[in-house]
N, C-alpha and C. Protein backbone atom coordinates (compact mmCIF):
# COMPACT_ATOMS: atom_id res chain seq x y z
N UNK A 1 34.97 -1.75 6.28
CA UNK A 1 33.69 -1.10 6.13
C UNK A 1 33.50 -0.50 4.73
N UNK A 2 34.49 -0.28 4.06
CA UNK A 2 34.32 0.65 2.47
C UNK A 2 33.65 -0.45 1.83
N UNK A 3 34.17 -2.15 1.67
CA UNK A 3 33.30 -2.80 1.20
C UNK A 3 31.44 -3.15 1.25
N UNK A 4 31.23 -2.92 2.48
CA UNK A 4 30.20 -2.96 2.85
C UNK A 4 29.49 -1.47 2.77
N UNK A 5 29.88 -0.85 2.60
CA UNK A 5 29.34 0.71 2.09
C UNK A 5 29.10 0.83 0.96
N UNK A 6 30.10 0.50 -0.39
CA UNK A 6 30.05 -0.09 -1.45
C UNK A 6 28.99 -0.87 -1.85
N UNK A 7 28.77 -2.00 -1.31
CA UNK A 7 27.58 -2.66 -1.57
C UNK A 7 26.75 -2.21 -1.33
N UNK A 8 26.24 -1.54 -0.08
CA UNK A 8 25.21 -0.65 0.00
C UNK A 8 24.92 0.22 -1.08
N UNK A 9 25.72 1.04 -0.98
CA UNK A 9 25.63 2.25 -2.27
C UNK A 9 24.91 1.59 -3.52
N UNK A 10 25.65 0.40 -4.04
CA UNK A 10 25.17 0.12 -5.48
C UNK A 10 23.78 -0.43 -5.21
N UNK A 11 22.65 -1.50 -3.51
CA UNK A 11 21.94 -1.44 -3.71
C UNK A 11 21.11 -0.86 -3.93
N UNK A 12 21.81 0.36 -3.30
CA UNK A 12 20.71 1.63 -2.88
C UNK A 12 20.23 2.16 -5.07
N UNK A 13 21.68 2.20 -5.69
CA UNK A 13 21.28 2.48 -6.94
C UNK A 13 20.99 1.78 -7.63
N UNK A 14 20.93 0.39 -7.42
CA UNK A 14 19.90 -0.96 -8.35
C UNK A 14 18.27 -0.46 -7.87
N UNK A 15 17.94 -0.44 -6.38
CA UNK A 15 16.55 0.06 -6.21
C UNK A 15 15.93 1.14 -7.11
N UNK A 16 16.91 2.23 -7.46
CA UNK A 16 16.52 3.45 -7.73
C UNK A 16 16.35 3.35 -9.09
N UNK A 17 17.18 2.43 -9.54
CA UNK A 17 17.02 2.04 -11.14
C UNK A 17 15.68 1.13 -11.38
N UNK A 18 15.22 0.31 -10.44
CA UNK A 18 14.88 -0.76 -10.62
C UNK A 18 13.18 0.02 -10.13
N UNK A 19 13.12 0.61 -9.21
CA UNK A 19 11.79 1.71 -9.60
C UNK A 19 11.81 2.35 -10.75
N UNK A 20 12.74 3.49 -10.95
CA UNK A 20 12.29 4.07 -11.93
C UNK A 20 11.96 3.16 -13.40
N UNK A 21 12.42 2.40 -13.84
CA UNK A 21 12.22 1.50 -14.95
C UNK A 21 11.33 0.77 -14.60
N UNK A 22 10.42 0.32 -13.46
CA UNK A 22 9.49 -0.73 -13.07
C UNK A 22 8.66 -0.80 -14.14
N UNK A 23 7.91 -1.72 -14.44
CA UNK A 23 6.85 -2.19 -15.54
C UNK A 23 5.30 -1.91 -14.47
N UNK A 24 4.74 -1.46 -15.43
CA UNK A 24 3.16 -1.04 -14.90
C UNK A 24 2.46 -2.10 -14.89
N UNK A 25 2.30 -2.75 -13.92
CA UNK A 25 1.31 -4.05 -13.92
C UNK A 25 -0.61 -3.21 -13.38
N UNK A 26 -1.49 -4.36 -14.48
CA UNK A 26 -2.57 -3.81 -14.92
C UNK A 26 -3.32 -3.88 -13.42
N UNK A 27 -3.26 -3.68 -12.31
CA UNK A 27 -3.89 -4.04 -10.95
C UNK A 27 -5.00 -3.32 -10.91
N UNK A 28 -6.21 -4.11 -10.60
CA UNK A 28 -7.94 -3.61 -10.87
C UNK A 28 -8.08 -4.71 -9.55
N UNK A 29 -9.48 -4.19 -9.13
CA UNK A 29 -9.81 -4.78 -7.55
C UNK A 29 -10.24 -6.09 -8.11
N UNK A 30 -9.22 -6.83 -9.18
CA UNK A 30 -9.40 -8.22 -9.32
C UNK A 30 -7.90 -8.95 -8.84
N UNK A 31 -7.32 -7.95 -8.09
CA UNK A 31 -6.03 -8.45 -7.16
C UNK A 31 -6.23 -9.43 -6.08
N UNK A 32 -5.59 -10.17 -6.85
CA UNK A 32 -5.74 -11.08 -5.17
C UNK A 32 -4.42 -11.33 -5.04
N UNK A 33 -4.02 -11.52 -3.48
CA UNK A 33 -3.02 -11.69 -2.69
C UNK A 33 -2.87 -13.31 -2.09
N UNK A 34 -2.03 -13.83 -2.16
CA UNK A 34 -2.25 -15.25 -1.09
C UNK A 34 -0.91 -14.71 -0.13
N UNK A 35 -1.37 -15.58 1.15
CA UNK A 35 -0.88 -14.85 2.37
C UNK A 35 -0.66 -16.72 2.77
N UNK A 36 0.41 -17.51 3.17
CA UNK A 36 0.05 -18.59 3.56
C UNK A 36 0.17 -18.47 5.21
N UNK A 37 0.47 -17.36 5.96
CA UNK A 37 -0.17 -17.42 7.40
C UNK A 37 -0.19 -16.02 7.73
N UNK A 38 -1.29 -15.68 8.87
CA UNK A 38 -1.52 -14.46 8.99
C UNK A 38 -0.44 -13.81 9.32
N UNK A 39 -0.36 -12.18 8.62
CA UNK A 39 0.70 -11.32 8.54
C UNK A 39 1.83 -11.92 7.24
N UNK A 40 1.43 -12.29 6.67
CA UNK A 40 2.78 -12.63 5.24
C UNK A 40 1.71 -11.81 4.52
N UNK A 41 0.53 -11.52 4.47
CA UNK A 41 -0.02 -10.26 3.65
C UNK A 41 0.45 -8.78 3.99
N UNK A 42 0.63 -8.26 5.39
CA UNK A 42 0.98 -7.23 5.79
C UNK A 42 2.66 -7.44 5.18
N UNK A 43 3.18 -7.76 5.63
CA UNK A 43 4.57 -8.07 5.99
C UNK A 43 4.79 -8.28 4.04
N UNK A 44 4.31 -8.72 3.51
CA UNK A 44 5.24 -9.05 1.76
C UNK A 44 4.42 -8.21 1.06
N UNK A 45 3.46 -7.56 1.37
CA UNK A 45 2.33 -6.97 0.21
C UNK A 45 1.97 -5.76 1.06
N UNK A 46 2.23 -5.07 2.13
CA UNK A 46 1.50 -3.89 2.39
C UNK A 46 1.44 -2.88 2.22
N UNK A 47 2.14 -2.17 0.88
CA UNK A 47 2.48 -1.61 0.12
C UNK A 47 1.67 -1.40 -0.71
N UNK A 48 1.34 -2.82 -1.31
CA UNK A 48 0.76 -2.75 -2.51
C UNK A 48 -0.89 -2.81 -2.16
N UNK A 49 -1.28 -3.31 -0.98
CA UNK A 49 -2.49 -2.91 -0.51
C UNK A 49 -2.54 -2.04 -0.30
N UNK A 50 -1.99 -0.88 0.09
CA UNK A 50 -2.48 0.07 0.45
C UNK A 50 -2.31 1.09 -0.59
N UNK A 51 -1.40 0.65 -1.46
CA UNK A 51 -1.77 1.54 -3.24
C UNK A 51 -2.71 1.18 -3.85
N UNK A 52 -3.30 -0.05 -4.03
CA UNK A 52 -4.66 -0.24 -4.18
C UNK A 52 -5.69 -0.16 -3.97
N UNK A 53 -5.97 0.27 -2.27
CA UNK A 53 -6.85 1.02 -1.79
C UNK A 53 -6.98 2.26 -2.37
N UNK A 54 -5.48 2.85 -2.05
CA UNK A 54 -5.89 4.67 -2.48
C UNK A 54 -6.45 4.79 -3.73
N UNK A 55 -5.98 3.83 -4.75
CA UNK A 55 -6.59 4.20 -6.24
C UNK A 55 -7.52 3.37 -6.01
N UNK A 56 -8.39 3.01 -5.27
CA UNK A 56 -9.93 2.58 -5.22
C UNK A 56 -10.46 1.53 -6.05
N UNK A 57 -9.33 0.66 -5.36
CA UNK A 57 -9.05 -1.00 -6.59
C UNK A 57 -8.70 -1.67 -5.08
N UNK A 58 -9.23 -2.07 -4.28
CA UNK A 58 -9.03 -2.72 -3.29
C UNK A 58 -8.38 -4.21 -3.30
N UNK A 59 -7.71 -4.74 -3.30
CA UNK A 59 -7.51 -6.31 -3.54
C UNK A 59 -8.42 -7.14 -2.45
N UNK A 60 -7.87 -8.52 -3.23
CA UNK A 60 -8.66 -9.49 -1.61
C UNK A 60 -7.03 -10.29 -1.71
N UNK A 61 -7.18 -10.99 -0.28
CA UNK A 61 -6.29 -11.55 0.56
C UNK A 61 -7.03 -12.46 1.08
N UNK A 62 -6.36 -13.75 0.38
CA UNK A 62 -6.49 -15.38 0.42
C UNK A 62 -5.57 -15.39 1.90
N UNK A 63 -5.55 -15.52 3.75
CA UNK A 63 -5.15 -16.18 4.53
C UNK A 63 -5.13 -17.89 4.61
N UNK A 64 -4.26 -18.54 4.12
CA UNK A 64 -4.12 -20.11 3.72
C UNK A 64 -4.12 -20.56 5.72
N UNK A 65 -3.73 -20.34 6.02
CA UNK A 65 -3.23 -21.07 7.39
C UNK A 65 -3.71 -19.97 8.97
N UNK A 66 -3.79 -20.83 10.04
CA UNK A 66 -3.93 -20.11 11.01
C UNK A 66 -2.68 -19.33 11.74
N UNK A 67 -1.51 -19.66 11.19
CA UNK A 67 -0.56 -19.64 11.70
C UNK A 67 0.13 -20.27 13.14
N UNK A 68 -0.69 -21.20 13.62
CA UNK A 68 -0.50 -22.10 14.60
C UNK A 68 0.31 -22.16 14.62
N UNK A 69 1.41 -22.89 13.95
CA UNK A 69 2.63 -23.64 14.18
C UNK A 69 3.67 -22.44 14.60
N UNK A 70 3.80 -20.97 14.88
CA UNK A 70 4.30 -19.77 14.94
C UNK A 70 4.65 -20.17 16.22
N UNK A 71 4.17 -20.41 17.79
CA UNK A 71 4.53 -20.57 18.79
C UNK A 71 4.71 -22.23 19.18
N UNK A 72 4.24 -23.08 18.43
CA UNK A 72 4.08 -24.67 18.89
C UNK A 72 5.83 -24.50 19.79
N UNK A 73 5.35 -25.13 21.41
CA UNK A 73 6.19 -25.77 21.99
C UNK A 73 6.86 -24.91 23.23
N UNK A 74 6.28 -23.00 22.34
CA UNK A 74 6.78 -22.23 23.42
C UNK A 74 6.04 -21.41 24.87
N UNK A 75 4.67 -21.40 24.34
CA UNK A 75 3.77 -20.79 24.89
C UNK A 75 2.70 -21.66 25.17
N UNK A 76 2.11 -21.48 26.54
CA UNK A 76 0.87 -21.49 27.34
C UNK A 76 -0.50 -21.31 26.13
N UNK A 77 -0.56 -21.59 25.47
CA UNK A 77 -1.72 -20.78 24.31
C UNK A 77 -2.42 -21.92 23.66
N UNK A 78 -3.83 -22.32 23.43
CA UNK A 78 -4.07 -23.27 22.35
C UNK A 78 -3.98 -22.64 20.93
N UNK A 79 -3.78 -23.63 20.03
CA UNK A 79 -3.98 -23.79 18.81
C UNK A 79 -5.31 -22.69 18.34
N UNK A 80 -6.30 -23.10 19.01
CA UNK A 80 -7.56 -22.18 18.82
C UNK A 80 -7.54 -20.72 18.79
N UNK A 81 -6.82 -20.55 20.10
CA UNK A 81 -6.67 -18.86 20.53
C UNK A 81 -5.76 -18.41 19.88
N UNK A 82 -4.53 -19.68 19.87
CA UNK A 82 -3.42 -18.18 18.41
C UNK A 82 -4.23 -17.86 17.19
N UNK A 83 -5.41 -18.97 16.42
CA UNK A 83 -5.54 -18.64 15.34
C UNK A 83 -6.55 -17.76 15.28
N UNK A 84 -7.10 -17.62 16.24
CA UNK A 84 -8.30 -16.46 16.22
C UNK A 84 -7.60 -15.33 16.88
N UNK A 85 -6.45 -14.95 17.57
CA UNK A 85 -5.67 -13.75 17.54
C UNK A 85 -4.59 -13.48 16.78
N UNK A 86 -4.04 -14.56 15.78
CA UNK A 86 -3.51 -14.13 14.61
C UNK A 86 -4.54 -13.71 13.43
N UNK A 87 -5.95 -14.15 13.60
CA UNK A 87 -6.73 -14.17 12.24
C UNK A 87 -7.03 -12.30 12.78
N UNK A 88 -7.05 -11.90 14.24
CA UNK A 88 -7.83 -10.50 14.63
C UNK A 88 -7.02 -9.79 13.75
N UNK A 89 -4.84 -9.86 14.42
CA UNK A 89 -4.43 -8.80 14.12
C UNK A 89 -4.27 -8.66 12.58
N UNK A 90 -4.55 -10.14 11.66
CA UNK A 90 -4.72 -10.04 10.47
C UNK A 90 -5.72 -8.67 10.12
N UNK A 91 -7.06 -8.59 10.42
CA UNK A 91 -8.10 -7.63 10.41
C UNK A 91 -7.39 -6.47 10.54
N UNK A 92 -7.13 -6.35 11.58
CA UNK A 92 -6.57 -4.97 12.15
C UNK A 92 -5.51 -4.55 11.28
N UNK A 93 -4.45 -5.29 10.79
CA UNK A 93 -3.75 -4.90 10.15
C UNK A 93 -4.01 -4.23 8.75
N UNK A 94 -4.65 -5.11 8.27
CA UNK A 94 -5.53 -4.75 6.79
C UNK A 94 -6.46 -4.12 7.15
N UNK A 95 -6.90 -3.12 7.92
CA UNK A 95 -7.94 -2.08 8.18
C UNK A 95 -7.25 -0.91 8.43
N UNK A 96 -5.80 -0.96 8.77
CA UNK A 96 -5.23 -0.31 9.23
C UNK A 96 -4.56 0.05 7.82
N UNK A 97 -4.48 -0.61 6.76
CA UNK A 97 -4.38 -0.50 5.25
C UNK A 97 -5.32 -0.07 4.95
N UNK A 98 -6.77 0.30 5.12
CA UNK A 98 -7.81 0.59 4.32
C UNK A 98 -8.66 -0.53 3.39
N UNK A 99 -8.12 -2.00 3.77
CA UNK A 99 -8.73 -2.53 3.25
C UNK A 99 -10.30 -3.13 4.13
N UNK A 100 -11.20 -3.11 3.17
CA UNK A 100 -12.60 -3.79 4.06
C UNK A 100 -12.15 -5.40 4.58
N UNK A 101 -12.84 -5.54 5.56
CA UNK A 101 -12.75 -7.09 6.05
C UNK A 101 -13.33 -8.12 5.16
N UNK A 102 -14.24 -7.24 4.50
CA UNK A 102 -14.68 -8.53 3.24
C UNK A 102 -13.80 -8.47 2.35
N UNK A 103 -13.19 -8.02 1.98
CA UNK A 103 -11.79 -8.61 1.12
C UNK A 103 -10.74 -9.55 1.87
N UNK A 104 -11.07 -9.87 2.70
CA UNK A 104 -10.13 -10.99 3.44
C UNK A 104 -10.63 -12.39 3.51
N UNK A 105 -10.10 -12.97 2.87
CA UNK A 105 -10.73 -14.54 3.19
C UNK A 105 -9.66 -15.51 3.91
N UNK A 106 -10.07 -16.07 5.22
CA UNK A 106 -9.07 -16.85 5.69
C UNK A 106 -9.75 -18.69 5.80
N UNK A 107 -8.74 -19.38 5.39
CA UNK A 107 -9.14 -20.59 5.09
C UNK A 107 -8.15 -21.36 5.88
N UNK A 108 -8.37 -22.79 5.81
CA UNK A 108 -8.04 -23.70 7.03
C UNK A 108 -7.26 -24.94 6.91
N UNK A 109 -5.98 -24.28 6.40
CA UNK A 109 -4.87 -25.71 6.31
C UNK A 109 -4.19 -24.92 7.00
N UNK A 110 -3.67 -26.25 7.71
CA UNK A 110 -3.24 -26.28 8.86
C UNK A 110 -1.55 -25.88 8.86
N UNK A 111 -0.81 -24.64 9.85
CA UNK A 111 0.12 -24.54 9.53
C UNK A 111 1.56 -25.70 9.55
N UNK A 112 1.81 -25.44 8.26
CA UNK A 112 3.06 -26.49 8.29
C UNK A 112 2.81 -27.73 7.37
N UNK A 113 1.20 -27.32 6.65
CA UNK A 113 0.59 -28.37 5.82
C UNK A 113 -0.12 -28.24 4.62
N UNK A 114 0.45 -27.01 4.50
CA UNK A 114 0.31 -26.28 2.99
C UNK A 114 0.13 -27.26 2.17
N UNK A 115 -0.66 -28.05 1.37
CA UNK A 115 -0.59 -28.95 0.12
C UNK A 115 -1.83 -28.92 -0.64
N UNK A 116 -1.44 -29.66 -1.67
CA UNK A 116 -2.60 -29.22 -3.24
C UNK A 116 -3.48 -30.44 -2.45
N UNK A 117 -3.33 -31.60 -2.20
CA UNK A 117 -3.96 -32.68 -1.67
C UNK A 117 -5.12 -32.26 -0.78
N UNK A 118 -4.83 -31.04 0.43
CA UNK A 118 -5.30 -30.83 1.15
C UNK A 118 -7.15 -30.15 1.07
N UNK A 119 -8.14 -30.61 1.47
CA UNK A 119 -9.30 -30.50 1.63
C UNK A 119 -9.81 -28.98 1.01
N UNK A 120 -8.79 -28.20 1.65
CA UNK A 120 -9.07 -26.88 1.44
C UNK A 120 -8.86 -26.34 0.02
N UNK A 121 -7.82 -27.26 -0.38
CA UNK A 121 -7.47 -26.22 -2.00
C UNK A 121 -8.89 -26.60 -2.50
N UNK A 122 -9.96 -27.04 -2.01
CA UNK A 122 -11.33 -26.91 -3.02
C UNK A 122 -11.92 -25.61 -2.83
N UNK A 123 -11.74 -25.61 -1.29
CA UNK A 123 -11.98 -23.64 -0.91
C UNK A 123 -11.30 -22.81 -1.66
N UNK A 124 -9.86 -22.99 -1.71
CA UNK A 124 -9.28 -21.77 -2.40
C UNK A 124 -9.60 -22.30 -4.26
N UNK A 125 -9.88 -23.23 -4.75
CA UNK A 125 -10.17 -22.91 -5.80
C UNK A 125 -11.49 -22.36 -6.43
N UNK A 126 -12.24 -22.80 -5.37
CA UNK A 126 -14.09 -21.74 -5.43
C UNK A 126 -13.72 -20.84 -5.53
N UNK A 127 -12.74 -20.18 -4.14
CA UNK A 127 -12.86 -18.16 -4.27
C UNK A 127 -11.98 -17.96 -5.53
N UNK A 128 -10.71 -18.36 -5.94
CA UNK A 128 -10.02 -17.77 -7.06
C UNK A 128 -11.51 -17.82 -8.58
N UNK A 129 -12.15 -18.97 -8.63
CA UNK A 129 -13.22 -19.14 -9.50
C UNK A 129 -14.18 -17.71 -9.60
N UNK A 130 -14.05 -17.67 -8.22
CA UNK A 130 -15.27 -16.77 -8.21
C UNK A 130 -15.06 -15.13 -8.31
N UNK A 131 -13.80 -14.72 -7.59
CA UNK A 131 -13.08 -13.75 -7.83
C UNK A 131 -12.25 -13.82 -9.26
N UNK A 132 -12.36 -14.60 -10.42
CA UNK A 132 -11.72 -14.05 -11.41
C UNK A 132 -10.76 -13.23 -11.40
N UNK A 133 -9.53 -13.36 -10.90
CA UNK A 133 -8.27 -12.12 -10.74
C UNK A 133 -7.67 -11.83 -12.16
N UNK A 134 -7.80 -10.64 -12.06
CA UNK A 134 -6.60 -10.61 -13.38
C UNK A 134 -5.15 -10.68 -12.98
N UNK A 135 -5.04 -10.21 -11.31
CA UNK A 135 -3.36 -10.73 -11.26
C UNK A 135 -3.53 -11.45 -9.88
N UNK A 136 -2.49 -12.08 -9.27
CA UNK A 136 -2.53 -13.46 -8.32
C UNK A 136 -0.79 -13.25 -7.87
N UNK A 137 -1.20 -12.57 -6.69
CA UNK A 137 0.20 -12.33 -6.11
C UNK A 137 0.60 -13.48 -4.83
N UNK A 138 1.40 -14.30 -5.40
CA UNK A 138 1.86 -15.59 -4.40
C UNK A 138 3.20 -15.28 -4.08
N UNK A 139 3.96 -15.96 -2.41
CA UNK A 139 5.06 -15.68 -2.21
C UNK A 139 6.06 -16.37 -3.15
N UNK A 140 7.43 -15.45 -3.01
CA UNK A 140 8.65 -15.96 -4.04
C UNK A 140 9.18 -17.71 -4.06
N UNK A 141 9.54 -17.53 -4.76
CA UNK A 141 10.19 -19.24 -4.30
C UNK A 141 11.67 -19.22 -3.60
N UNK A 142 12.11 -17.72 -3.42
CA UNK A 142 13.08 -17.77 -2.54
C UNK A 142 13.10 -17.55 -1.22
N UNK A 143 11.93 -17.44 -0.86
CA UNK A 143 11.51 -17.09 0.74
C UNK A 143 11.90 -18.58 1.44
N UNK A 144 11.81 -19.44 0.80
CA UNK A 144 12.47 -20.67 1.42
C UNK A 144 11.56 -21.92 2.66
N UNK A 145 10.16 -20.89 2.80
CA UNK A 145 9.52 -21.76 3.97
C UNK A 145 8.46 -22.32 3.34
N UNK A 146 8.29 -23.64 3.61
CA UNK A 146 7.54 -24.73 2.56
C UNK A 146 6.37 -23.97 2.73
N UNK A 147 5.52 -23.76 3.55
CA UNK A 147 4.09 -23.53 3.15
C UNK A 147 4.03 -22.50 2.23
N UNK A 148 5.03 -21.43 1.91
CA UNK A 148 5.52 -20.33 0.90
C UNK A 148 5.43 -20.84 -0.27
N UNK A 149 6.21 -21.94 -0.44
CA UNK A 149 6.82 -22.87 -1.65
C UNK A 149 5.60 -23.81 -1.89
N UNK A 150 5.00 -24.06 -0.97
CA UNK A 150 3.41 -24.70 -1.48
C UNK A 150 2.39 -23.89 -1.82
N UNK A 151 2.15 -23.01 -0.93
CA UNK A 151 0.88 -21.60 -1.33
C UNK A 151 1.60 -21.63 -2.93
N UNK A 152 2.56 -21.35 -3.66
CA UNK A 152 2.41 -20.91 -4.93
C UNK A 152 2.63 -22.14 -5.82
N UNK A 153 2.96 -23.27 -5.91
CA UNK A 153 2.56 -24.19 -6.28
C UNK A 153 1.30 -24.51 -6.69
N UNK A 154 0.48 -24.41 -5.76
CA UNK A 154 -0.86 -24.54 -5.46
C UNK A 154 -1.45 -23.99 -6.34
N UNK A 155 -1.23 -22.37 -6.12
CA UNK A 155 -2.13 -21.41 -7.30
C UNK A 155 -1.77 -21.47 -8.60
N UNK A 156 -0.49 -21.93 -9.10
CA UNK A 156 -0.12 -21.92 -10.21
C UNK A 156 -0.67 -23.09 -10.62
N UNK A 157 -0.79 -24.30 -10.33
CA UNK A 157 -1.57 -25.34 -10.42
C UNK A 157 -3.15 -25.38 -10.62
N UNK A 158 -3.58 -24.49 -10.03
CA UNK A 158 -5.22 -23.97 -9.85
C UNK A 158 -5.23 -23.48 -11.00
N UNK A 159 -4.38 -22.37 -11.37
CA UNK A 159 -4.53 -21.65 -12.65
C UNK A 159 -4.55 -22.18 -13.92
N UNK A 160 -3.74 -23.22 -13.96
CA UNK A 160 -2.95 -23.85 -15.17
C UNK A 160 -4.45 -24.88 -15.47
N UNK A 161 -4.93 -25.39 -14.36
CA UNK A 161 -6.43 -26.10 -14.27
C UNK A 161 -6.99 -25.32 -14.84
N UNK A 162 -7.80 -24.34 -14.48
CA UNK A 162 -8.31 -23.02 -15.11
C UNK A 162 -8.35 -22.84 -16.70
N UNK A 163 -7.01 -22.77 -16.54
CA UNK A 163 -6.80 -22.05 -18.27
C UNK A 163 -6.98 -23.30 -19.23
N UNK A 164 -6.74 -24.36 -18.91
CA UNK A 164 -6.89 -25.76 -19.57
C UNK A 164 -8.31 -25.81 -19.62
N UNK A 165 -9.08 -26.03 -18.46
CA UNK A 165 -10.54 -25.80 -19.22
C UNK A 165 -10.85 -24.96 -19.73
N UNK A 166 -10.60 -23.64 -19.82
CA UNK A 166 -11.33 -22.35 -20.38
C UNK A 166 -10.89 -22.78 -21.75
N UNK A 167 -9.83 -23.72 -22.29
CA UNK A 167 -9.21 -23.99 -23.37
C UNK A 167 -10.41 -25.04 -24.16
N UNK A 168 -10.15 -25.88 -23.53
CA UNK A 168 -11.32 -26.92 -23.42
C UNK A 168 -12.32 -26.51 -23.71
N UNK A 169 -13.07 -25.46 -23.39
CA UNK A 169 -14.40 -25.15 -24.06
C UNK A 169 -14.32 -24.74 -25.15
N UNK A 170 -13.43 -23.32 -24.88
CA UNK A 170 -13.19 -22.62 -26.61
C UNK A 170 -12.91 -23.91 -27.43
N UNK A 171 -12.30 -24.65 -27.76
CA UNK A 171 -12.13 -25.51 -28.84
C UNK A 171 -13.29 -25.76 -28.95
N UNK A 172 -14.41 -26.68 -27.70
CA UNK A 172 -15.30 -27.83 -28.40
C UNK A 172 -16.29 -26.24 -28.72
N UNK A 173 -16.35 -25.05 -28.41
CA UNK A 173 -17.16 -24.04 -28.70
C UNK A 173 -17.10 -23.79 -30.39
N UNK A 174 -15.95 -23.65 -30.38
CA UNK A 174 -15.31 -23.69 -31.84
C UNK A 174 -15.63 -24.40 -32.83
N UNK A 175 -15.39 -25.95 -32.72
CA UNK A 175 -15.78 -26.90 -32.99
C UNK A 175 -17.23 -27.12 -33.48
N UNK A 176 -18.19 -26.57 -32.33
CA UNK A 176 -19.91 -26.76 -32.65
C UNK A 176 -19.82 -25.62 -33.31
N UNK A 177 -19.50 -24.59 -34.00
CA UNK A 177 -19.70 -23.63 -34.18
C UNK A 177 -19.46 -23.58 -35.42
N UNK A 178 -18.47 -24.32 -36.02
CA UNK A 178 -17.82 -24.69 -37.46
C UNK A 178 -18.84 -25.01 -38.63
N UNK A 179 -18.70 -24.64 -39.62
CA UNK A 179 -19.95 -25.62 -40.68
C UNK A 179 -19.28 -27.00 -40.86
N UNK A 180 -19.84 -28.19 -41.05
CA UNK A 180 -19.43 -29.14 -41.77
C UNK A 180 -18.90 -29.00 -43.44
C-alpha cells in the first residue's frame, strides 16, 4: 500500500501544481463544446460550463449523436425513445449547469458512426460557421472511443477548411488591393 499512497500523494501534487500554474485560456460565450453523445458534455466539460455561466459567457454544446448505441442488445427500448430520453437528460443536465437550452444543439449521426463523410458534418459545419468560436473544446485522443477520436478529427478538419479559406480570400483581397 505505501506504493500506491505514494502515487497518490505525487498525483494529488502534480494537480496542485498543474492548477496553480494553469494558462488562462481567452473563453467568451464564443465557447463551443462538442459532446459526441449525450452526457460526454456533462461528464468531460461540466466544470467548465458552469464557470462560464457564472462569468456570464455561456458556451454552446454541439450533441453529435443520439447515443443509441449505449443500450443496443440490452434493453426493451427503441432507438427513438433512448434518443429523445438521452437528448431530455442532456437538457436537464445543462440547466442544471445554468446553461439556456438554446445553447445546445443536438445533431444526428448515428451512434457508432461518427464520420467527416457523414451527411451531418454539413450541419455541424453551418453551426461552427455561424457561431464563430474563438475556442472549440473536442474530446482527447486518449479517451480511446472512436466516435471521440472522430468528433475531433472532424472539427479539426472543419477548422483547418475554415482557416484555408479565410486565407484564400485575404490573399486574392490583397492581391485586388495592390497597385500594379
Amino acid at each position: 500500500y505505501m506504493i500506491k499512497d505514494l502515487i497518490r500523494y505525487i498525483r494529488i501534487v502534480l494537480l496542485h501544481l498543474l492548477y496553480r500554474f494553469r494558462l488562462r485560456l481567452p473563453l467568451t460565450d464564443k465557447t463551443v463544446i462538442i459532446a459526441p453523445h449525450p452526457d460526454d458534455e456533462a461528464i468531460g466539460c461540466g466544470g467548465l460550463i458552469q464557470t462560464l455561466v457564472e462569468r456570464g459567457t455561456p458556451p454552446h454544446v454541439i450533441i453529435l449523436t443520439g447515443g443509441e448505441g449505449s443500450h443496443r442488445g440490452c434493453c426493451d427500448i427503441t432507438a427513438e425513445d433512448l434518443i429523445a430520453g438521452r437528448h431530455q437528460l442532456t437538457l436537464s443536465a445543462t440547466a442544471t449547469l445554468g446553461l439556456p437550452a438554446s445553447h445546445v444543439n443536438c445533431l444526428q449521426y448515428h451512434d457508432g458512426g461518427v464520420a467527416l463523410e457523414h451527411p451531418e458534418t454539413e450541419r455541424l459545419a453551418a453551426l461552427l460557421k455561424e457561431l464563430k468560436p474563438d475556442a472549440v473544446f473536442v474530446p482527447h485522443r486518449g479517451e480511446g472511443w472512436n466516435d471521440h477520436l472522430k468528433a475531433a478529427e472532424i472539427v479539426k478538419a472543419l477548422i483547418g477548411m475554415f482557416n484555408e479559406n479565410e486565407d484564400s480570400k485575404q490573399e486574392r483581397s490583397a492581391s485586388l488591393n495592390s497597385k500594379p
